[in-house]
XYZ file of C-alpha atoms in Angstrom:
559
model
C 0.000 0.000 0.000
C 1.224 3.570 -0.710
C 2.553 5.497 2.253
C 0.278 8.082 3.859
C 2.289 11.356 3.788
C 0.012 12.997 6.399
C 0.311 10.228 8.978
C 1.750 11.514 12.256
C 1.698 15.160 11.156
C 0.719 17.826 13.704
C -1.591 20.602 12.495
C -2.744 23.780 14.226
C -6.132 25.069 13.006
C -6.829 28.725 13.902
C -10.420 29.679 12.978
C -13.380 31.152 14.847
C -15.917 29.125 12.824
C -16.631 25.874 14.628
C -17.946 24.166 11.474
C -14.536 24.423 9.812
C -12.909 22.916 12.890
C -15.151 19.904 12.419
C -14.840 19.604 8.600
C -11.084 20.119 8.331
C -10.304 18.279 11.537
C -12.271 15.233 10.408
C -10.511 15.139 7.025
C -7.033 15.354 8.502
C -7.598 12.979 11.414
C -8.882 10.408 8.905
C -5.362 10.593 7.485
C -3.923 9.731 10.935
C -2.851 13.334 11.536
C -3.239 15.237 14.834
C -5.253 18.481 14.705
C -5.191 21.053 17.502
C -8.016 23.588 17.150
C -8.091 27.102 18.618
C -10.459 30.021 18.082
C -8.242 33.060 18.740
C -4.849 34.523 17.937
C -3.848 34.596 21.601
C -4.478 30.872 22.024
C -2.422 30.193 18.906
C 0.491 32.321 20.188
C 0.539 30.431 23.469
C 0.596 27.046 21.747
C 3.297 28.054 19.254
C 5.634 29.030 22.090
C 5.150 25.720 23.880
C 5.004 23.016 21.219
C 5.959 22.407 17.551
C 3.585 21.966 14.612
C 4.159 20.761 11.064
C 1.680 23.193 9.467
C -0.753 25.952 10.453
C -4.187 26.517 8.866
C -5.055 30.153 9.582
C -8.192 32.254 9.061
C -7.691 35.953 8.218
C -10.394 37.374 10.549
C -10.627 36.130 14.126
C -12.409 37.255 17.261
C -9.336 39.033 18.657
C -7.679 40.370 15.519
C -6.376 39.630 12.040
C -4.488 36.536 10.961
C -1.675 38.836 9.818
C -0.948 39.536 13.496
C -0.106 35.873 14.092
C 2.135 35.844 11.009
C 4.045 38.864 12.325
C 4.337 37.164 15.736
C 5.836 34.082 14.076
C 8.385 36.201 12.206
C 9.393 38.067 15.370
C 9.791 34.850 17.344
C 11.392 32.889 14.479
C 8.695 30.216 14.437
C 9.529 28.253 11.269
C 6.314 26.567 10.190
C 4.434 26.704 6.865
C 1.085 28.516 6.933
C -1.921 28.108 4.628
C -4.515 30.900 4.724
C -8.076 29.563 4.719
C -10.391 32.523 4.374
C -13.307 34.130 2.624
C -11.237 37.277 2.006
C -10.904 37.740 -1.760
C -9.155 41.121 -1.689
C -6.008 41.141 -3.816
C -4.250 43.502 -1.402
C -4.835 41.173 1.534
C -3.553 38.203 -0.454
C -0.407 40.119 -1.325
C 0.131 41.050 2.336
C -0.171 37.424 3.456
C 2.327 36.204 0.890
C 4.760 38.974 1.874
C 4.454 37.726 5.448
C 5.511 34.263 4.327
C 2.375 32.150 3.832
C 2.864 28.999 1.770
C -0.630 28.695 0.322
C -4.022 30.391 0.059
C -7.474 28.760 -0.140
C -10.876 30.434 -0.258
C -13.919 29.352 1.673
C -15.977 27.247 1.160
C -13.212 24.650 1.297
C -12.867 21.782 -1.166
C -11.408 19.158 1.175
C -9.818 17.129 -1.655
C -7.989 20.229 -2.904
C -7.117 21.143 0.693
C -5.419 17.788 1.157
C -3.385 18.222 -2.030
C -2.336 21.767 -1.109
C -1.414 20.696 2.443
C 0.742 17.852 1.142
C 2.457 20.134 -1.404
C 3.208 22.737 1.283
C 4.622 20.108 3.633
C 6.840 18.701 0.874
C 8.031 22.168 -0.129
C 8.786 23.101 3.491
C 10.742 19.878 4.020
C 12.762 20.492 0.848
C 13.401 24.084 1.908
C 14.648 22.925 5.307
C 16.960 20.417 3.643
C 18.240 23.093 1.284
C 18.841 25.534 4.142
C 20.697 22.845 6.049
C 22.805 22.059 3.006
C 23.536 25.771 2.534
C 24.638 26.064 6.166
C 26.938 23.089 5.730
C 28.292 24.584 2.511
C 29.079 27.937 4.152
C 30.797 26.218 7.051
C 32.981 24.151 4.759
C 33.868 27.179 2.632
C 35.409 28.789 5.716
C 37.963 25.995 5.809
C 40.114 25.962 2.697
C 41.703 22.645 3.610
C 38.245 20.980 3.438
C 37.771 21.858 -0.235
C 37.993 18.272 -1.391
C 35.371 17.090 1.101
C 33.084 19.952 0.092
C 33.380 18.937 -3.560
C 32.384 15.364 -2.752
C 29.465 16.576 -0.631
C 28.091 19.060 -3.168
C 28.359 16.833 -6.210
C 27.060 13.796 -4.362
C 24.008 15.866 -3.447
C 23.579 17.193 -6.991
C 23.888 13.781 -8.605
C 21.332 12.335 -6.172
C 18.886 15.102 -7.104
C 18.335 13.502 -10.494
C 17.512 10.012 -11.720
C 20.228 7.562 -12.670
C 20.949 7.874 -16.380
C 20.006 4.869 -18.564
C 22.558 2.629 -20.308
C 21.732 4.339 -23.610
C 23.393 7.522 -22.280
C 27.085 7.152 -21.456
C 29.118 9.927 -19.885
C 32.633 10.529 -18.613
C 33.633 13.443 -16.363
C 37.046 14.401 -15.027
C 37.807 17.538 -13.044
C 41.045 19.479 -13.179
C 40.796 20.329 -9.455
C 38.818 19.205 -6.420
C 35.788 21.076 -7.754
C 34.211 20.428 -11.129
C 32.676 23.252 -13.143
C 31.078 20.804 -15.597
C 27.724 19.218 -14.878
C 25.624 16.701 -16.821
C 22.019 15.671 -16.243
C 19.783 13.279 -18.207
C 16.123 12.965 -17.200
C 12.932 11.508 -18.621
C 10.282 14.213 -18.466
C 6.666 13.679 -17.440
C 5.615 13.757 -21.107
C 7.991 10.870 -21.898
C 10.643 12.965 -23.663
C 14.299 12.650 -22.658
C 16.128 15.863 -21.711
C 19.932 16.047 -21.526
C 21.890 19.109 -20.431
C 25.679 19.472 -20.327
C 27.058 22.637 -18.702
C 30.595 24.010 -18.598
C 31.148 26.993 -16.291
C 33.929 29.440 -17.101
C 37.106 29.081 -15.055
C 38.321 26.254 -12.857
C 37.882 24.865 -9.366
C 35.598 26.370 -6.756
C 34.717 29.488 -8.762
C 33.397 27.489 -11.715
C 31.553 25.007 -9.469
C 29.706 27.816 -7.673
C 28.781 29.368 -11.026
C 27.020 26.199 -12.141
C 25.004 25.678 -8.924
C 22.217 28.225 -9.717
C 21.731 26.543 -13.095
C 21.395 23.111 -11.474
C 18.815 24.348 -8.954
C 16.771 25.924 -11.766
C 16.797 22.705 -13.785
C 15.688 20.720 -10.751
C 12.821 23.144 -10.071
C 11.521 23.224 -13.663
C 11.954 19.638 -14.859
C 8.425 18.530 -14.011
C 6.464 21.722 -14.702
C 5.511 20.846 -18.262
C 7.509 23.700 -19.773
C 9.589 23.612 -22.945
C 13.338 23.108 -23.164
C 13.678 26.647 -24.475
C 11.817 28.026 -21.441
C 14.134 26.093 -19.121
C 17.217 27.487 -20.872
C 15.814 31.030 -20.685
C 15.142 30.651 -16.953
C 18.658 29.309 -16.353
C 20.075 32.316 -18.198
C 17.976 34.729 -16.105
C 19.059 32.982 -12.890
C 22.736 33.154 -13.839
C 22.489 36.816 -14.846
C 21.055 37.578 -11.426
C 23.328 35.443 -9.253
C 26.820 35.088 -10.706
C 29.466 37.816 -11.246
C 29.543 39.663 -14.557
C 32.839 38.053 -15.576
C 31.368 34.541 -15.257
C 29.209 32.554 -17.655
C 28.100 28.975 -18.358
C 28.284 27.320 -21.772
C 25.581 24.716 -22.364
C 24.291 22.009 -24.649
C 20.598 21.138 -24.160
C 19.049 18.235 -26.070
C 15.445 17.011 -25.991
C 14.463 13.719 -27.636
C 10.765 13.711 -28.549
C 9.607 10.159 -29.292
C 6.033 11.035 -30.255
C 7.155 13.578 -32.858
C 10.287 11.548 -33.746
C 12.465 14.635 -33.460
C 15.571 15.875 -31.661
C 15.878 19.503 -30.544
C 19.343 20.860 -29.764
C 20.482 24.177 -28.267
C 24.229 24.781 -28.441
C 25.160 27.851 -26.417
C 28.906 28.388 -26.554
C 29.969 24.713 -26.546
C 31.961 22.681 -29.104
C 29.909 21.209 -31.942
C 27.480 18.356 -31.306
C 28.130 15.402 -33.613
C 25.361 13.214 -35.019
C 26.930 9.923 -36.129
C 25.407 7.245 -38.345
C 25.581 3.519 -37.616
C 29.008 3.288 -39.298
C 30.493 5.996 -37.105
C 30.538 8.571 -39.888
C 29.630 12.162 -39.031
C 26.153 12.850 -40.390
C 25.707 16.382 -38.988
C 27.627 18.944 -36.944
C 25.575 21.250 -34.703
C 27.723 24.289 -34.078
C 27.033 26.936 -31.460
C 24.701 29.672 -32.669
C 23.904 31.117 -29.247
C 25.804 33.011 -26.574
C 26.729 31.187 -23.354
C 24.317 31.711 -20.464
C 24.717 34.484 -17.899
C 26.115 37.103 -20.298
C 23.040 38.970 -21.595
C 19.633 39.572 -20.040
C 16.460 37.795 -21.146
C 15.434 40.314 -23.821
C 18.761 39.932 -25.629
C 19.239 36.195 -25.096
C 18.218 34.270 -28.213
C 18.996 30.536 -27.970
C 18.616 28.966 -31.414
C 16.983 25.533 -31.514
C 18.248 23.070 -34.138
C 15.652 20.410 -34.958
C 16.517 17.064 -36.552
C 14.528 13.901 -37.266
C 15.040 11.055 -34.804
C 16.777 8.089 -36.470
C 17.307 5.045 -34.272
C 20.520 4.034 -36.073
C 22.286 7.243 -35.032
C 24.363 8.334 -32.033
C 24.848 11.751 -30.446
C 28.313 12.761 -29.299
C 29.053 15.981 -27.397
C 31.703 17.226 -24.995
C 33.205 20.207 -23.176
C 36.189 22.084 -24.600
C 38.477 20.605 -21.940
C 38.665 17.474 -24.127
C 40.120 19.058 -27.251
C 42.180 21.757 -25.470
C 44.132 19.353 -23.233
C 47.853 19.413 -24.061
C 50.190 16.455 -23.865
C 53.788 16.450 -22.659
C 54.882 17.709 -26.088
C 52.666 20.775 -25.723
C 50.244 19.783 -28.497
C 46.506 19.862 -27.854
C 44.378 16.726 -28.255
C 42.349 18.860 -30.652
C 39.562 18.091 -33.061
C 42.084 16.112 -35.076
C 42.632 13.691 -32.188
C 38.876 13.235 -31.841
C 38.467 12.785 -35.594
C 41.146 10.090 -35.635
C 39.320 8.117 -32.935
C 36.001 8.358 -34.799
C 37.567 7.237 -38.072
C 39.129 4.178 -36.431
C 35.900 2.983 -34.817
C 34.787 -0.609 -35.257
C 31.539 0.029 -33.407
C 29.787 3.268 -32.527
C 28.820 1.706 -29.184
C 32.513 1.746 -28.200
C 32.988 5.440 -29.043
C 33.016 6.799 -25.500
C 35.538 4.263 -24.196
C 37.855 4.762 -27.146
C 37.754 8.562 -26.860
C 38.487 8.367 -23.116
C 41.356 5.918 -23.711
C 42.878 8.156 -26.399
C 42.517 11.238 -24.185
C 44.102 9.472 -21.196
C 47.012 8.312 -23.338
C 47.509 11.822 -24.735
C 47.448 13.490 -21.297
C 49.544 10.914 -19.410
C 52.167 12.719 -17.345
C 50.695 16.158 -18.120
C 48.612 18.318 -15.810
C 44.884 18.253 -16.574
C 44.229 21.874 -17.492
C 40.433 22.001 -17.577
C 37.387 19.985 -16.563
C 36.555 17.339 -19.163
C 33.103 15.974 -19.998
C 32.251 13.522 -22.774
C 28.779 12.146 -23.565
C 27.615 9.550 -26.085
C 23.951 8.685 -26.657
C 22.569 5.689 -28.548
C 19.269 6.915 -29.985
C 18.284 3.339 -30.818
C 18.688 2.182 -27.218
C 16.852 5.260 -25.948
C 13.950 4.538 -28.267
C 13.834 0.888 -27.169
C 13.768 1.991 -23.524
C 10.897 4.379 -24.270
C 8.907 1.685 -26.093
C 9.509 -0.737 -23.223
C 8.018 1.656 -20.709
C 4.927 2.114 -22.886
C 4.205 -1.609 -22.545
C 3.230 -1.226 -18.882
C -0.497 -1.324 -18.158
C -2.554 -0.397 -15.142
C -4.566 -2.863 -13.122
C -7.693 -0.720 -12.922
C -10.763 -2.439 -14.350
C -13.774 -0.524 -13.018
C -14.611 2.778 -11.402
C -15.051 6.417 -12.268
C -13.354 9.657 -11.340
C -14.258 13.274 -11.968
C -12.241 16.162 -10.579
C -13.110 19.856 -10.941
C -10.513 22.491 -10.064
C -10.965 26.253 -10.194
C -7.796 28.359 -10.012
C -7.865 32.138 -9.701
C -5.569 35.086 -9.095
C -2.012 34.404 -8.002
C -2.705 30.654 -7.833
C -2.778 30.593 -11.638
C 0.933 29.866 -11.892
C 1.066 27.051 -14.492
C 3.244 24.896 -12.235
C 0.429 24.814 -9.646
C -2.202 23.498 -12.035
C 0.015 21.038 -13.888
C 1.517 19.684 -10.655
C -1.909 19.021 -9.125
C -3.130 17.169 -12.215
C 0.081 15.170 -12.521
C -0.152 14.214 -8.852
C -3.681 12.930 -9.458
C -2.528 10.863 -12.451
C 0.281 9.376 -10.369
C -2.106 8.373 -7.604
C -4.606 6.585 -9.849
C -1.781 4.487 -11.383
C -2.381 5.153 -15.080
C -0.385 3.156 -17.588
C 2.715 5.046 -18.701
C 1.683 5.885 -22.261
C -1.715 7.314 -21.312
C -0.184 9.326 -18.480
C 2.511 10.801 -20.722
C -0.018 11.691 -23.401
C -2.224 13.318 -20.780
C 0.660 15.288 -19.277
C 1.615 16.644 -22.702
C -1.980 17.650 -23.482
C -2.531 19.209 -20.036
C 0.688 21.206 -20.287
C -0.086 22.575 -23.741
C -3.693 23.491 -23.006
C -3.015 24.993 -19.566
C -0.140 27.118 -20.805
C -2.208 28.165 -23.821
C -5.202 29.109 -21.629
C -3.011 31.112 -19.267
C -0.813 32.842 -21.839
C -3.297 33.621 -24.591
C -6.548 33.490 -22.632
C -6.028 34.994 -19.177
C -2.844 36.993 -19.838
C -3.877 37.903 -23.418
C -0.358 37.524 -24.767
C 0.024 37.806 -28.527
C 1.364 34.583 -30.092
C 3.224 36.591 -32.721
C 5.702 37.654 -30.018
C 7.036 34.094 -30.293
C 7.438 34.338 -34.045
C 11.208 33.983 -33.876
C 14.038 33.395 -31.419
C 14.895 37.088 -31.218
C 11.496 37.984 -29.698
C 11.017 34.913 -27.480
C 12.848 36.565 -24.580
C 10.559 39.575 -24.899
C 7.574 37.215 -24.785
C 8.779 35.611 -21.532
C 9.463 38.978 -19.913
C 6.017 40.295 -20.839
C 4.496 37.083 -19.485
C 6.307 37.503 -16.180
C 5.100 41.104 -15.884
C 1.479 40.191 -16.555
C 1.555 37.344 -14.035
C 2.270 39.977 -11.374
C -1.001 41.802 -12.201
C -3.407 38.850 -11.940
C -6.709 39.594 -10.204
C -9.328 37.426 -8.516
C -11.595 37.414 -11.591
C -8.758 35.960 -13.675
C -9.388 32.245 -13.518
C -9.052 28.847 -15.185
C -11.471 25.997 -14.553
C -10.256 22.421 -15.121
C -12.401 19.288 -15.285
C -10.772 15.856 -15.404
C -12.682 12.609 -15.885
C -11.329 9.053 -16.010
C -13.087 5.850 -17.075
C -10.835 2.789 -16.399
C -13.190 0.351 -18.146
C -12.636 1.993 -21.540
C -9.192 3.423 -20.719
C -9.899 7.041 -21.569
C -9.420 10.459 -20.007
C -11.711 13.425 -20.533
C -10.246 16.875 -20.008
C -12.039 20.215 -20.221
C -10.390 23.603 -19.699
C -12.089 26.993 -19.649
C -10.396 30.351 -19.033
C -11.713 33.824 -18.267
C -10.187 35.262 -21.443
C -12.085 36.531 -24.465
C -11.078 33.617 -26.701
C -8.723 33.315 -29.649
C -8.559 32.167 -33.237
C -6.657 28.897 -33.608
C -4.031 28.866 -36.358
C -4.590 26.108 -38.945
C -1.704 23.643 -39.045
C -0.945 24.395 -42.687
C -0.303 28.053 -41.774
C 2.277 27.280 -39.064
C 5.779 27.992 -40.346
C 8.531 25.449 -39.652
C 10.635 28.049 -37.839
C 7.760 29.596 -35.865
C 7.709 29.107 -32.114
C 3.923 29.224 -31.791
C 1.027 27.193 -33.155
C 2.828 23.836 -33.080
C 1.703 22.927 -29.539
C -1.989 22.760 -30.437
C -1.185 20.674 -33.502
C 0.595 18.251 -31.147
C -2.540 18.148 -28.971
C -4.600 17.214 -32.036
C -2.214 14.356 -32.816
C -2.469 12.918 -29.277
C -6.243 13.167 -28.750
C -9.041 10.968 -30.024
C -11.399 13.938 -30.009
C -10.936 17.666 -29.538
C -13.552 20.400 -29.499
C -12.972 24.142 -29.188
C -16.060 26.112 -28.139
C -16.672 29.631 -29.392
C -15.254 32.181 -28.807
C -12.223 29.969 -28.116
C -11.805 30.118 -24.336
C -12.988 26.553 -23.689
C -11.541 23.305 -25.038
C -12.558 19.687 -24.405
C -10.437 16.686 -25.371
C -10.670 12.909 -25.151
C -7.450 10.921 -24.668
C -7.072 7.134 -24.987
């Protein structure tokens, strides 16, 4: 049986309405949690100073004052506990005040207890992760004070980073070697919720500790965005914005980002300041060279950052080979660099493409024997055929559900319209009902496209033409971020999800508060355009799709 994440948790409910004490208390105690109920701010203050709680559910208006007073008391007394506001107060200004005071979530009365449980669990998970991160940061700062502990710090940091991601499959081989105790290169390979495979190789400028610290903000951004249903290009833009904000001006991070889309049989590649990516055929011959057409990350702000996406068909008899410049720039005892010529010689002598990584590493080691390793070295080789086989194998899994019915209705408004909120809730539901892998991945892709479309072009009224090319995509993201800050309570998206196990189909309906839009016919979508292709993908994944006039409501059927 699945573990109950609320079992043993201690909750403090602060509300002057006795009916909510009964409703919420009953729901949480059924999950083996302990609920302590109080009716006033003063009672809550007394309890918080005498015993710990895992989470506080707080009303905004109480008999002896405002909920904000308790939040201020917690800040003054350093009471570290997540707080969810449960209130009938719909005023935008009040919501903003509560979030500034540190609340973790906000729910309006009357309460949907199913949604309450999901929000409570998400807040608890986020608080636990934040505590772990704070603890890790404290340990990092302590170790930085001791220069002689540099090697131990490197092991600690990179052990933590590598554990943050899934183990890479056999189809993806990688080799990494640092020039010092710290490594400024980092490689991650993850299967996304939509089934695609994302690979990112980063190479921070410089060596040692300075380069390792430069790459950390990028890693944290990747970890935060991997499962939000956003595009590879969005992830790269957010990494660039994070690096611009957090690393010195003389630092930057070169990057290769690759997404393998099995449904569309395509490979998307962004090369930002790295050596060329090689696409090799089954005989080891170079089929294509993907050279850098974008600046490294952390140099220019979002409006001026234009990562170019190369798109290639997915052929299962091909391999991808990419690396950091430390490989070709390494000099031997004679002073000569390994160079592209050394790499070319290895490729030409191949008997099998599957042995490419080992042979490159052996040749590099032989070349650098006795010489000082001058830069961090990363080498990656990907068998697209093995990746595709792995993907097909996972699609073979089926669920054991035979009968039943589920319908879930969610209504998001105001600041809760962040796309990550909606997509995460739906994905959590799909995980819990144990869908087979293929149906779940199809559903995640459809949800992500439709939710982002409803938010961007419905609620936020963003013009799709801003995404016409790579030069304006940064402007699109900046305008989106600005409009998200101005959301009001009447801005909303309503989601309805239905599941019928007997016939193995999902029904999904999404309606936004926007004025509607005109869908672009697939034949009018240009190959190089960055808009219009998502809805065409939705059409290809759904058995049925219906858009209701004026265009702010869409219903789909997925099998």
